[in-house]
PDB file of C-alpha atoms in Angstrom:
ATOM      1  CA  MET P 297      72.155 137.176 141.427  1.00 40.00           C
ATOM      2  CA  ALA P 298      71.281 133.481 142.225  1.00 45.00           C
ATOM      3  CA  GLN P 299      74.085 131.471 143.525  1.00 46.00           C
ATOM      4  CA  GLN P 300      73.711 127.098 143.833  1.00 46.00           C
ATOM      5  CA  GLN P 301      74.623 126.839 148.035  1.00 51.00           C
ATOM      6  CA  GLY P 302      73.963 123.717 149.964  1.00 58.00           C
ATOM      7  CA  LEU P 303      70.223 123.368 151.068  1.00 65.00           C
ATOM      8  CA  PRO P 304      68.536 122.034 153.821  1.00 67.00           C
ATOM      9  CA  LYS P 305      67.269 118.145 153.189  1.00 75.00           C
ATOM     10  CA  THR P 306      63.658 119.613 152.495  1.00 76.00           C
ATOM     11  CA  ALA P 307      64.789 121.630 149.949  1.00 77.00           C
ATOM     12  CA  GLN P 308      66.393 119.062 148.363  1.00 80.00           C
ATOM     13  CA  LYS P 309      63.768 117.253 148.223  1.00 85.00           C
ATOM     14  CA  VAL P 310      62.609 119.618 146.446  1.00 87.00           C
ATOM     15  CA  ASN P 311      65.277 119.669 144.005  1.00 87.00           C
ATOM     16  CA  LEU P 312      65.373 115.894 143.189  1.00 89.00           C
ATOM     17  CA  ILE P 313      61.479 115.473 142.340  1.00 91.00           C
ATOM     18  CA  ALA P 314      62.161 119.042 139.960  1.00 90.00           C
ATOM     19  CA  ILE P 315      65.124 116.671 138.298  1.00 91.00           C
ATOM     20  CA  GLN P 316      63.154 114.093 138.074  1.00 92.00           C
ATOM     21  CA  SER P 317      59.700 116.108 136.359  1.00 91.00           C
ATOM     22  CA  LEU P 318      62.383 117.532 133.854  1.00 91.00           C
ATOM     23  CA  ASN P 319      63.987 113.713 133.152  1.00 91.00           C
ATOM     24  CA  SER P 320      60.436 112.935 132.768  1.00 91.00           C
ATOM     25  CA  TYR P 321      59.966 116.337 130.566  1.00 91.00           C
ATOM     26  CA  VAL P 322      62.818 115.175 128.126  1.00 91.00           C
ATOM     27  CA  ASP P 323      62.036 111.445 128.109  1.00 91.00           C
ATOM     28  CA  GLY P 324      58.849 111.841 126.832  1.00 90.00           C
ATOM     29  CA  ALA P 325      60.099 114.710 124.093  1.00 89.00           C
ATOM     30  CA  THR P 326      62.490 111.968 122.700  1.00 90.00           C
ATOM     31  CA  THR P 327      60.050 109.689 122.591  1.00 89.00           C
ATOM     32  CA  LEU P 328      57.343 112.031 120.659  1.00 88.00           C
ATOM     33  CA  GLU P 329      59.764 112.864 118.372  1.00 85.00           C
ATOM     34  CA  LYS P 330      60.357 108.910 117.713  1.00 86.00           C
ATOM     35  CA  GLY P 331      56.840 108.844 116.660  1.00 83.00           C
ATOM     36  CA  GLY P 332      56.370 106.972 119.261  1.00 84.00           C
ATOM     37  CA  THR P 333      52.825 107.078 122.057  1.00 86.00           C
ATOM     38  CA  TYR P 334      52.002 110.574 122.956  1.00 88.00           C
ATOM     39  CA  PRO P 335      53.670 110.354 126.263  1.00 88.00           C
ATOM     40  CA  PHE P 336      52.229 113.540 127.952  1.00 89.00           C
ATOM     41  CA  SER P 337      48.145 112.869 127.645  1.00 84.00           C
ATOM     42  CA  SER P 338      48.071 113.119 131.853  1.00 81.00           C
ATOM     43  CA  TYR P 339      48.852 116.846 131.309  1.00 84.00           C
ATOM     44  CA  GLU P 340      45.329 118.195 129.940  1.00 80.00           C
ATOM     45  CA  SER P 341      46.452 121.585 130.774  1.00 84.00           C
ATOM     46  CA  GLY P 342      49.778 121.358 128.380  1.00 87.00           C
ATOM     47  CA  LEU P 343      51.292 122.368 130.750  1.00 91.00           C
ATOM     48  CA  MET P 344      54.404 120.363 133.023  1.00 91.00           C
ATOM     49  CA  ASP P 345      54.844 122.323 136.840  1.00 91.00           C
ATOM     50  CA  ILE P 346      58.820 122.253 137.555  1.00 92.00           C
ATOM     51  CA  GLU P 347      59.125 123.708 140.890  1.00 90.00           C
ATOM     52  CA  PHE P 348      62.617 124.510 142.866  1.00 89.00           C
ATOM     53  CA  VAL P 349      64.387 126.181 145.730  1.00 85.00           C
ATOM     54  CA  MET P 350      67.211 128.293 145.219  1.00 79.00           C
ATOM     55  CA  SER P 351      69.506 129.709 147.514  1.00 72.00           C
ATOM     56  CA  PHE P 352      70.648 133.732 146.938  1.00 63.00           C
ATOM     57  CA  ARG P 353      73.762 135.151 148.738  1.00 55.00           C
ATOM     58  CA  LYS P 354      75.563 138.394 148.116  1.00 45.00           C
ATOM     59  CA  THR P 355      78.538 139.672 148.972  1.00 44.00           C
ATOM     60  CA  GLY P 356      80.222 142.501 150.905  1.00 40.00           C
ATOM     61  CA  THR P 357      78.428 143.199 153.735  1.00 47.00           C
ATOM     62  CA  LYS P 358      78.293 141.550 156.892  1.00 50.00           C
ATOM     63  CA  SER P 359      74.497 141.249 157.385  1.00 50.00           C
ATOM     64  CA  ALA P 360      74.580 139.551 153.300  1.00 47.00           C
ATOM     65  CA  ASN P 361      73.438 136.326 154.365  1.00 47.00           C
ATOM     66  CA  PRO P 362      72.261 133.803 152.089  1.00 53.00           C
ATOM     67  CA  THR P 363      68.523 133.410 151.727  1.00 61.00           C
ATOM     68  CA  THR P 364      66.228 130.804 150.323  1.00 70.00           C
ATOM     69  CA  SER P 365      63.246 130.767 148.300  1.00 76.00           C
ATOM     70  CA  ARG P 366      60.834 128.609 145.537  1.00 85.00           C
ATOM     71  CA  ARG P 367      60.623 129.164 142.239  1.00 88.00           C
ATOM     72  CA  LYS P 368      58.441 127.443 139.444  1.00 90.00           C
ATOM     73  CA  VAL P 369      58.580 127.351 135.753  1.00 91.00           C
ATOM     74  CA  GLU P 370      55.568 126.025 133.404  1.00 91.00           C
ATOM     75  CA  LEU P 371      56.909 123.795 130.677  1.00 91.00           C
ATOM     76  CA  GLN P 372      54.781 123.828 127.952  1.00 91.00           C
ATOM     77  CA  VAL P 373      54.402 119.937 126.591  1.00 90.00           C
ATOM     78  CA  PRO P 374      54.805 119.116 123.203  1.00 90.00           C
ATOM     79  CA  PRO P 375      50.884 119.082 121.529  1.00 90.00           C
ATOM     80  CA  PRO P 376      50.162 115.807 120.010  1.00 88.00           C
ATOM     81  CA  THR P 377      50.428 117.417 117.056  1.00 88.00           C
ATOM     82  CA  MET P 378      53.495 118.659 116.569  1.00 88.00           C
ATOM     83  CA  ASP P 379      55.636 118.133 113.716  1.00 87.00           C
ATOM     84  CA  PRO P 380      58.357 115.462 114.893  1.00 85.00           C
ATOM     85  CA  LYS P 381      61.287 117.735 113.750  1.00 86.00           C
ATOM     86  CA  ARG P 382      59.685 120.657 115.600  1.00 88.00           C
ATOM     87  CA  VAL P 383      59.717 118.574 119.218  1.00 89.00           C
ATOM     88  CA  THR P 384      63.962 119.141 120.122  1.00 88.00           C
ATOM     89  CA  PRO P 385      63.712 123.315 119.598  1.00 88.00           C
ATOM     90  CA  HIS P 386      60.269 123.383 121.482  1.00 89.00           C
ATOM     91  CA  VAL P 387      61.993 121.320 123.956  1.00 89.00           C
ATOM     92  CA  GLN P 388      65.097 123.450 123.718  1.00 88.00           C
ATOM     93  CA  ARG P 389      63.510 126.030 124.556  1.00 86.00           C
ATOM     94  CA  GLN P 390      61.559 125.360 127.399  1.00 89.00           C
ATOM     95  CA  VAL P 391      64.742 123.978 129.219  1.00 88.00           C
ATOM     96  CA  VAL P 392      66.771 127.342 128.131  1.00 84.00           C
ATOM     97  CA  LYS P 393      63.699 129.005 130.227  1.00 84.00           C
ATOM     98  CA  LEU P 394      64.185 126.698 133.181  1.00 87.00           C
ATOM     99  CA  LEU P 395      67.861 126.794 133.186  1.00 84.00           C
ATOM    100  CA  ARG P 396      67.673 130.681 132.973  1.00 80.00           C
ATOM    101  CA  MET P 397      65.046 131.132 135.400  1.00 81.00           C
ATOM    102  CA  ALA P 398      66.928 128.059 138.283  1.00 80.00           C
ATOM    103  CA  ASP P 399      70.165 130.927 137.076  1.00 76.00           C
ATOM    104  CA  LEU P 400      72.719 127.292 135.474  1.00 78.00           C
ATOM    105  CA  PRO P 401      74.110 128.471 132.885  1.00 75.00           C
ATOM    106  CA  VAL P 402      73.038 127.473 129.021  1.00 72.00           C
ATOM    107  CA  PRO P 403      75.311 125.687 127.664  1.00 70.00           C
ATOM    108  CA  LEU P 404      75.733 126.621 123.865  1.00 61.00           C
ATOM    109  CA  LEU P 405      74.326 124.271 120.734  1.00 54.00           C
ATOM    110  CA  ASP P 406      77.272 123.199 118.589  1.00 48.00           C
ATOM    111  CA  TYR P 407      76.392 123.077 114.950  1.00 44.00           C
ATOM    112  CA  ASP P 408      78.922 121.831 112.695  1.00 45.00           C
ATOM    113  CA  GLU P 409      77.825 123.479 109.450  1.00 45.00           C
ATOM    114  CA  GLU P 410      80.566 121.015 107.475  1.00 46.00           C
ATOM    115  CA  GLY P 411      79.266 118.133 108.956  1.00 46.00           C
ATOM    116  CA  GLU P 412      75.546 119.212 107.923  1.00 48.00           C
ATOM    117  CA  GLU P 413      76.626 119.929 104.660  1.00 48.00           C
ATOM    118  CA  ALA P 414      78.526 116.761 104.387  1.00 48.00           C
ATOM    119  CA  ALA P 415      75.537 114.421 105.452  1.00 49.00           C
ATOM    120  CA  GLU P 416      73.023 116.868 102.587  1.00 51.00           C
ATOM    121  CA  ALA P 417      75.894 115.795 100.435  1.00 49.00           C
ATOM    122  CA  GLN P 418      75.394 111.630 101.210  1.00 49.00           C
ATOM    123  CA  ARG P 419      71.715 111.675 101.146  1.00 51.00           C
ATOM    124  CA  GLN P 420      71.308 113.128  97.896  1.00 51.00           C
ATOM    125  CA  MET P 421      73.676 111.254  96.229  1.00 47.00           C
ATOM    126  CA  THR P 422      71.962 107.722  98.008  1.00 45.00           C
ATOM    127  CA  ASP P 423      68.421 109.629  97.518  1.00 51.00           C
ATOM    128  CA  PRO P 424      66.713 106.161  95.686  1.00 47.00           C
ATOM    129  CA  ASN P 425      64.074 108.858  93.774  1.00 51.00           C
ATOM    130  CA  ARG P 426      66.203 110.871  92.758  1.00 51.00           C
ATOM    131  CA  GLN P 427      66.315 111.544  88.968  1.00 52.00           C
ATOM    132  CA  GLY P 428      69.090 111.930  86.276  1.00 49.00           C
ATOM    133  CA  GLY P 429      71.877 110.867  88.776  1.00 51.00           C
ATOM    134  CA  ILE P 430      74.230 112.950  90.269  1.00 53.00           C
ATOM    135  CA  SER P 431      73.684 116.225  87.653  1.00 56.00           C
ATOM    136  CA  GLU P 432      76.513 118.169  86.565  1.00 57.00           C
ATOM    137  CA  ALA P 433      75.196 122.150  88.259  1.00 56.00           C
ATOM    138  CA  TYR P 434      76.057 119.845  92.181  1.00 57.00           C
ATOM    139  CA  MET P 435      79.789 118.238  90.623  1.00 56.00           C
ATOM    140  CA  GLY P 436      80.363 122.080  89.353  1.00 58.00           C
ATOM    141  CA  ASN P 437      79.331 123.027  93.199  1.00 61.00           C
ATOM    142  CA  GLN P 438      81.469 120.179  94.725  1.00 60.00           C
ATOM    143  CA  VAL P 439      84.519 121.074  92.560  1.00 57.00           C
ATOM    144  CA  LEU P 440      84.053 124.804  93.481  1.00 59.00           C
ATOM    145  CA  ARG P 441      84.012 124.102  96.809  1.00 63.00           C
ATOM    146  CA  GLN P 442      86.681 122.371  96.752  1.00 61.00           C
ATOM    147  CA  GLN P 443      88.887 124.549  95.607  1.00 57.00           C
ATOM    148  CA  GLN P 444      87.928 128.176  97.475  1.00 58.00           C
ATOM    149  CA  SER P 445      88.107 125.558 100.935  1.00 55.00           C
ATOM    150  CA  SER P 446      91.737 124.277  99.355  1.00 58.00           C
ATOM    151  CA  ARG P 447      93.006 127.692  99.551  1.00 70.00           C
ATOM    152  CA  LYS P 448      91.512 128.862 102.743  1.00 73.00           C
ATOM    153  CA  THR P 449      93.119 128.820 106.413  1.00 78.00           C
ATOM    154  CA  ALA P 450      91.216 127.263 108.980  1.00 80.00           C
ATOM    155  CA  TRP P 451      90.189 130.375 110.173  1.00 82.00           C
ATOM    156  CA  ASP P 452      89.002 132.029 107.056  1.00 79.00           C
ATOM    157  CA  ARG P 453      86.540 129.144 106.821  1.00 79.00           C
ATOM    158  CA  SER P 454      85.404 129.981 110.149  1.00 82.00           C
ATOM    159  CA  ARG P 455      85.288 133.522 109.503  1.00 80.00           C
ATOM    160  CA  ASP P 456      82.603 132.261 106.216  1.00 81.00           C
ATOM    161  CA  ARG P 457      80.926 130.250 108.770  1.00 81.00           C
ATOM    162  CA  PHE P 458      80.231 132.658 111.943  1.00 78.00           C
ATOM    163  CA  HIS P 459      79.228 135.321 108.900  1.00 78.00           C
ATOM    164  CA  ALA P 460      76.700 132.587 106.935  1.00 80.00           C
ATOM    165  CA  ARG P 461      74.707 132.151 110.096  1.00 79.00           C
ATOM    166  CA  LEU P 462      74.056 136.376 110.358  1.00 79.00           C
ATOM    167  CA  ASN P 463      70.730 137.123 109.720  1.00 80.00           C
ATOM    168  CA  TRP P 464      70.920 140.384 108.456  1.00 82.00           C
ATOM    169  CA  LYS P 465      67.849 141.602 108.249  1.00 84.00           C
ATOM    170  CA  LYS P 466      67.177 140.921 112.215  1.00 81.00           C
ATOM    171  CA  TYR P 467      70.442 142.515 113.501  1.00 80.00           C
ATOM    172  CA  ASP P 468      69.459 145.547 111.288  1.00 83.00           C
ATOM    173  CA  GLN P 469      65.349 145.331 112.913  1.00 83.00           C
ATOM    174  CA  ILE P 470      67.193 145.009 116.090  1.00 80.00           C
ATOM    175  CA  TYR P 471      69.343 147.519 115.945  1.00 82.00           C
ATOM    176  CA  LYS P 472      66.867 150.699 114.528  1.00 86.00           C
ATOM    177  CA  GLN P 473      64.579 149.208 117.113  1.00 82.00           C
ATOM    178  CA  ALA P 474      67.794 149.178 120.332  1.00 79.00           C
ATOM    179  CA  LEU P 475      68.620 152.924 119.126  1.00 84.00           C
ATOM    180  CA  HIS P 476      64.939 154.087 118.729  1.00 83.00           C
ATOM    181  CA  ASP P 477      64.467 152.669 123.023  1.00 78.00           C
ATOM    182  CA  ALA P 478      67.020 154.530 123.713  1.00 79.00           C
ATOM    183  CA  GLN P 479      65.987 157.523 122.429  1.00 81.00           C
ATOM    184  CA  ALA P 480      62.670 157.092 123.714  1.00 77.00           C
ATOM    185  CA  HIS P 481      64.178 156.296 126.838  1.00 72.00           C
ATOM    186  CA  GLN P 482      66.567 159.292 127.086  1.00 76.00           C
ATOM    187  CA  MET P 483      63.437 161.393 125.964  1.00 77.00           C
ATOM    188  CA  THR P 484      60.960 160.652 128.255  1.00 74.00           C
ATOM    189  CA  LYS P 485      63.112 159.245 131.350  1.00 79.00           C
ATOM    190  CA  ASP P 486      61.920 159.992 134.822  1.00 80.00           C
ATOM    191  CA  MET P 487      58.832 161.514 133.678  1.00 81.00           C
ATOM    192  CA  ILE P 488      56.669 159.074 135.549  1.00 83.00           C
ATOM    193  CA  ARG P 489      58.850 159.627 138.767  1.00 85.00           C
ATOM    194  CA  ASN P 490      58.356 163.257 139.029  1.00 87.00           C
ATOM    195  CA  ASN P 491      54.492 163.085 138.174  1.00 89.00           C
ATOM    196  CA  PRO P 492      52.611 162.776 141.315  1.00 90.00           C
ATOM    197  CA  ARG P 493      49.201 162.019 138.645  1.00 92.00           C
ATOM    198  CA  ALA P 494      51.200 159.568 136.651  1.00 90.00           C
ATOM    199  CA  ARG P 495      53.013 158.124 139.786  1.00 92.00           C
ATOM    200  CA  ARG P 496      50.307 157.503 141.358  1.00 92.00           C
ATOM    201  CA  LEU P 497      48.572 155.912 138.611  1.00 92.00           C
ATOM    202  CA  LEU P 498      50.905 153.065 137.898  1.00 92.00           C
ATOM    203  CA  LEU P 499      50.896 152.027 142.010  1.00 93.00           C
ATOM    204  CA  SER P 500      47.482 151.850 141.770  1.00 92.00           C
ATOM    205  CA  LYS P 501      47.796 149.291 138.672  1.00 93.00           C
ATOM    206  CA  ILE P 502      50.625 147.654 140.593  1.00 93.00           C
ATOM    207  CA  LEU P 503      47.715 146.915 143.528  1.00 92.00           C
ATOM    208  CA  SER P 504      45.081 146.353 141.510  1.00 93.00           C
ATOM    209  CA  ASN P 505      46.600 143.118 141.287  1.00 93.00           C
ATOM    210  CA  ILE P 506      47.243 142.159 144.434  1.00 94.00           C
ATOM    211  CA  GLN P 507      45.431 138.278 145.413  1.00 94.00           C
ATOM    212  CA  PHE P 508      44.633 137.072 148.752  1.00 96.00           C
ATOM    213  CA  THR P 509      43.997 133.495 149.760  1.00 94.00           C
ATOM    214  CA  ASP P 510      41.095 132.563 152.147  1.00 93.00           C
ATOM    215  CA  ASN P 511      43.231 132.822 155.005  1.00 92.00           C
ATOM    216  CA  VAL P 512      44.466 136.201 155.399  1.00 93.00           C
ATOM    217  CA  ILE P 513      42.124 138.232 157.773  1.00 94.00           C
ATOM    218  CA  PRO P 514      40.549 141.479 156.481  1.00 94.00           C
ATOM    219  CA  LEU P 515      42.702 143.856 158.790  1.00 94.00           C
ATOM    220  CA  GLU P 516      45.920 142.023 157.576  1.00 93.00           C
ATOM    221  CA  ARG P 517      44.801 142.969 153.739  1.00 94.00           C
ATOM    222  CA  LEU P 518      44.067 146.449 154.688  1.00 94.00           C
ATOM    223  CA  VAL P 519      48.118 146.633 156.708  1.00 95.00           C
ATOM    224  CA  ALA P 520      49.276 144.811 153.528  1.00 94.00           C
ATOM    225  CA  TYR P 521      47.617 147.187 151.098  1.00 93.00           C
ATOM    226  CA  ARG P 522      49.675 150.408 152.707  1.00 94.00           C
ATOM    227  CA  ARG P 523      52.774 148.101 153.767  1.00 94.00           C
ATOM    228  CA  LEU P 524      53.019 147.470 150.119  1.00 94.00           C
ATOM    229  CA  LEU P 525      52.051 151.110 148.767  1.00 94.00           C
ATOM    230  CA  ARG P 526      54.760 152.789 150.461  1.00 94.00           C
ATOM    231  CA  LEU P 527      57.341 149.984 149.957  1.00 94.00           C
ATOM    232  CA  ILE P 528      57.137 150.291 146.386  1.00 93.00           C
ATOM    233  CA  ASP P 529      56.363 153.906 146.470  1.00 94.00           C
ATOM    234  CA  GLU P 530      59.904 154.346 148.644  1.00 94.00           C
ATOM    235  CA  ASN P 531      61.943 152.072 146.851  1.00 94.00           C
ATOM    236  CA  PHE P 532      60.032 153.395 143.224  1.00 92.00           C
ATOM    237  CA  ASP P 533      63.762 153.476 141.928  1.00 90.00           C
ATOM    238  CA  GLU P 534      65.640 150.397 143.180  1.00 90.00           C
ATOM    239  CA  LEU P 535      62.967 148.208 141.671  1.00 90.00           C
ATOM    240  CA  SER P 536      63.335 149.897 138.881  1.00 88.00           C
ATOM    241  CA  ILE P 537      58.904 150.721 138.623  1.00 90.00           C
ATOM    242  CA  GLU P 538      59.456 152.967 135.706  1.00 88.00           C
ATOM    243  CA  ASP P 539      61.757 151.600 133.687  1.00 85.00           C
ATOM    244  CA  PHE P 540      59.754 147.614 133.942  1.00 84.00           C
ATOM    245  CA  GLY P 541      56.697 149.716 133.717  1.00 83.00           C
ATOM    246  CA  LYS P 542      54.934 146.792 131.558  1.00 84.00           C
ATOM    247  CA  TYR P 543      56.208 143.863 134.048  1.00 87.00           C
ATOM    248  CA  TRP P 544      54.933 145.600 137.259  1.00 90.00           C
ATOM    249  CA  GLU P 545      51.839 146.795 135.539  1.00 89.00           C
ATOM    250  CA  GLU P 546      50.658 142.531 134.699  1.00 89.00           C
ATOM    251  CA  LEU P 547      52.809 141.198 138.205  1.00 90.00           C
ATOM    252  CA  SER P 548      50.459 138.953 140.213  1.00 93.00           C
ATOM    253  CA  ILE P 549      51.067 139.216 144.090  1.00 94.00           C
ATOM    254  CA  VAL P 550      49.454 137.087 145.872  1.00 95.00           C
ATOM    255  CA  ILE P 551      49.211 137.918 149.876  1.00 95.00           C
ATOM    256  CA  THR P 552      49.007 134.479 151.961  1.00 93.00           C
ATOM    257  CA  GLU P 553      48.805 134.009 155.470  1.00 92.00           C
ATOM    258  CA  ALA P 554      51.796 134.462 158.252  1.00 88.00           C
ATOM    259  CA  ARG P 555      54.622 132.671 158.467  1.00 82.00           C
ATOM    260  CA  PRO P 556      54.207 130.097 161.438  1.00 78.00           C
ATOM    261  CA  TYR P 557      58.081 130.870 162.737  1.00 72.00           C
ATOM    262  CA  ASN P 558      59.129 133.406 164.680  1.00 69.00           C
ATOM    263  CA  THR P 559      59.991 136.768 161.769  1.00 68.00           C
ATOM    264  CA  SER P 560      61.926 138.979 164.007  1.00 69.00           C
ATOM    265  CA  SER P 561      64.839 140.311 162.767  1.00 68.00           C
ATOM    266  CA  SER P 562      67.337 138.399 164.843  1.00 69.00           C
ATOM    267  CA  ALA P 563      64.902 135.215 164.511  1.00 69.00           C
ATOM    268  CA  MET P 564      65.307 135.267 160.430  1.00 64.00           C
ATOM    269  CA  LYS P 565      68.878 136.357 160.203  1.00 65.00           C
ATOM    270  CA  LYS P 566      69.867 132.932 161.614  1.00 64.00           C
ATOM    271  CA  ARG P 567      66.470 131.041 159.497  1.00 63.00           C
ATOM    272  CA  ARG P 568      69.081 132.786 156.438  1.00 62.00           C
ATOM    273  CA  ARG P 569      72.067 131.381 157.837  1.00 61.00           C
ATOM    274  CA  ARG P 570      70.408 127.624 158.053  1.00 60.00           C
ATOM    275  CA  ASN P 571      69.360 127.815 154.376  1.00 58.00           C
ATOM    276  CA  LEU P 572      66.030 127.429 155.150  1.00 62.00           C
ATOM    277  CA  GLU P 573      63.166 129.254 152.877  1.00 68.00           C
ATOM    278  CA  THR P 574      61.698 132.257 153.856  1.00 72.00           C
ATOM    279  CA  GLY P 575      58.325 132.482 152.525  1.00 80.00           C
ATOM    280  CA  TYR P 576      58.161 133.536 148.972  1.00 86.00           C
ATOM    281  CA  SER P 577      57.570 132.047 145.990  1.00 88.00           C
ATOM    282  CA  PHE P 578      58.332 133.167 142.276  1.00 88.00           C
ATOM    283  CA  THR P 579      56.313 131.732 139.379  1.00 90.00           C
ATOM    284  CA  ILE P 580      57.049 132.148 135.697  1.00 87.00           C
ATOM    285  CA  HIS P 581      54.334 131.012 133.201  1.00 89.00           C
ATOM    286  CA  HIS P 582      53.706 129.752 130.218  1.00 86.00           C
ATOM    287  CA  ASP P 583      52.750 132.704 128.957  1.00 85.00           C
ATOM    288  CA  ASP P 584      55.473 134.452 130.816  1.00 82.00           C
ATOM    289  CA  SER P 585      52.980 136.281 133.026  1.00 86.00           C
ATOM    290  CA  VAL P 586      54.070 136.268 136.456  1.00 89.00           C
ATOM    291  CA  THR P 587      53.173 136.296 140.099  1.00 92.00           C
ATOM    292  CA  VAL P 588      54.919 136.344 143.362  1.00 92.00           C
ATOM    293  CA  THR P 589      53.919 134.884 146.438  1.00 93.00           C
ATOM    294  CA  VAL P 590      54.712 136.661 149.510  1.00 93.00           C
ATOM    295  CA  PRO P 591      53.556 135.925 152.618  1.00 92.00           C
ATOM    296  CA  VAL P 592      51.513 138.677 154.982  1.00 93.00           C
ATOM    297  CA  ASP P 593      54.271 139.365 157.376  1.00 89.00           C
ATOM    298  CA  PHE P 594      57.184 140.058 155.014  1.00 90.00           C
ATOM    299  CA  GLN P 595      60.065 142.577 155.768  1.00 87.00           C
ATOM    300  CA  ASN P 596      60.404 145.159 153.757  1.00 90.00           C
ATOM    301  CA  ASP P 597      64.388 144.987 152.921  1.00 87.00           C
ATOM    302  CA  GLU P 598      63.666 140.653 152.912  1.00 83.00           C
ATOM    303  CA  LEU P 599      60.840 141.853 150.039  1.00 89.00           C
ATOM    304  CA  VAL P 600      62.978 144.693 148.220  1.00 91.00           C
ATOM    305  CA  GLN P 601      65.361 141.852 147.956  1.00 85.00           C
ATOM    306  CA  GLU P 602      63.296 139.226 146.546  1.00 85.00           C
ATOM    307  CA  LEU P 603      61.682 141.671 143.985  1.00 88.00           C
ATOM    308  CA  GLN P 604      64.257 142.946 143.133  1.00 85.00           C
ATOM    309  CA  ARG P 605      66.491 139.526 142.090  1.00 81.00           C
ATOM    310  CA  ASN P 606      62.487 138.507 140.520  1.00 80.00           C
ATOM    311  CA  VAL P 607      62.386 141.740 137.851  1.00 81.00           C
ATOM    312  CA  GLY P 608      66.503 140.886 137.128  1.00 74.00           C
ATOM    313  CA  ASP P 609      66.073 137.157 136.048  1.00 74.00           C
ATOM    314  CA  PHE P 610      63.001 138.197 133.962  1.00 75.00           C
ATOM    315  CA  TYR P 611      64.642 140.577 132.280  1.00 71.00           C
ATOM    316  CA  GLN P 612      67.659 138.226 131.259  1.00 66.00           C
ATOM    317  CA  TRP P 613      64.951 135.531 129.979  1.00 65.00           C
ATOM    318  CA  THR P 614      62.475 137.701 128.131  1.00 64.00           C
ATOM    319  CA  LEU P 615      65.677 139.507 126.096  1.00 59.00           C
ATOM    320  CA  GLN P 616      66.414 136.658 124.835  1.00 56.00           C
ATOM    321  CA  ASP P 617      64.048 136.678 122.184  1.00 53.00           C
ATOM    322  CA  ASN P 618      66.086 140.631 120.977  1.00 49.00           C
ATOM    323  CA  SER P 619      68.783 139.555 122.402  1.00 50.00           C
ATOM    324  CA  VAL P 620      72.455 139.599 120.287  1.00 48.00           C
ATOM    325  CA  GLU P 621      72.623 135.210 120.227  1.00 51.00           C
ATOM    326  CA  SER P 622      69.423 135.583 118.151  1.00 52.00           C
ATOM    327  CA  ILE P 623      70.361 137.049 114.649  1.00 48.00           C
ATOM    328  CA  PHE P 624      72.065 133.758 114.066  1.00 47.00           C
ATOM    329  CA  GLU P 625      70.098 131.328 112.715  1.00 50.00           C
TER     330      GLU P 625
END
């Protein structure tokens, strides 16, 4: 998995721009939340691109040198009609998406339930629009709450808050879905892998999504098609083609011109040691579609490594909507 490493000045400049763009995004959301002038008018598409450079390292072998590639994440800016109360959750989700794609830790959001209850009680008591003063039901509820809390330890209260936050309906839904998926996976395991016709259909679907930039000549396109077909077929298991079939069927692969530097094995080895970019780029769009940019003179081992890494990180992002964390409210 990706790790942040020391990067050359060119990469540091790209990442500095990314940080500035992210700060602008957060500041604009804060302004919108406070009811200020809409700060994202210049983004007609409703998207803000955050592009950064990452360095990756694997350990265990002498040849495991660091590689560096670009990633771009499209963040959706809050629309001008969004309720100010919904701005923060929207921004949090977008930032979490960015952090996961950058392989950075995602901080847990602190939630002080007791503080929220006290604040709500204070709002009820000081609300000028409230009729009839403090109700007997409210006072009775407060007395009962104090009696119960006085008999419980801090651990008991923490446990109660934990259970209160659980969305049991979603928990049951995720559990049943996970069980169903496991059973389906066991029944259909290797059905595409071991079926020549189904395997060819899946490979042809993947290749149909390949695009070329204008500066890639026809001969290079033909060679790239044949190389990619063979590479994906030979690394069918390593790339989890069947397990992540939907991802591969929808993946867009853009082939760009050859790199303007020496791409021999020895030259690329030195380039990786210096943490210089290797010409690959991974973009996750606002609708969770994916585009991978690959130079036409790609090397098989580096492309397989890049694709494996991208599949893993993308899976971790999309998993969050149905992960264990999602059952907490």
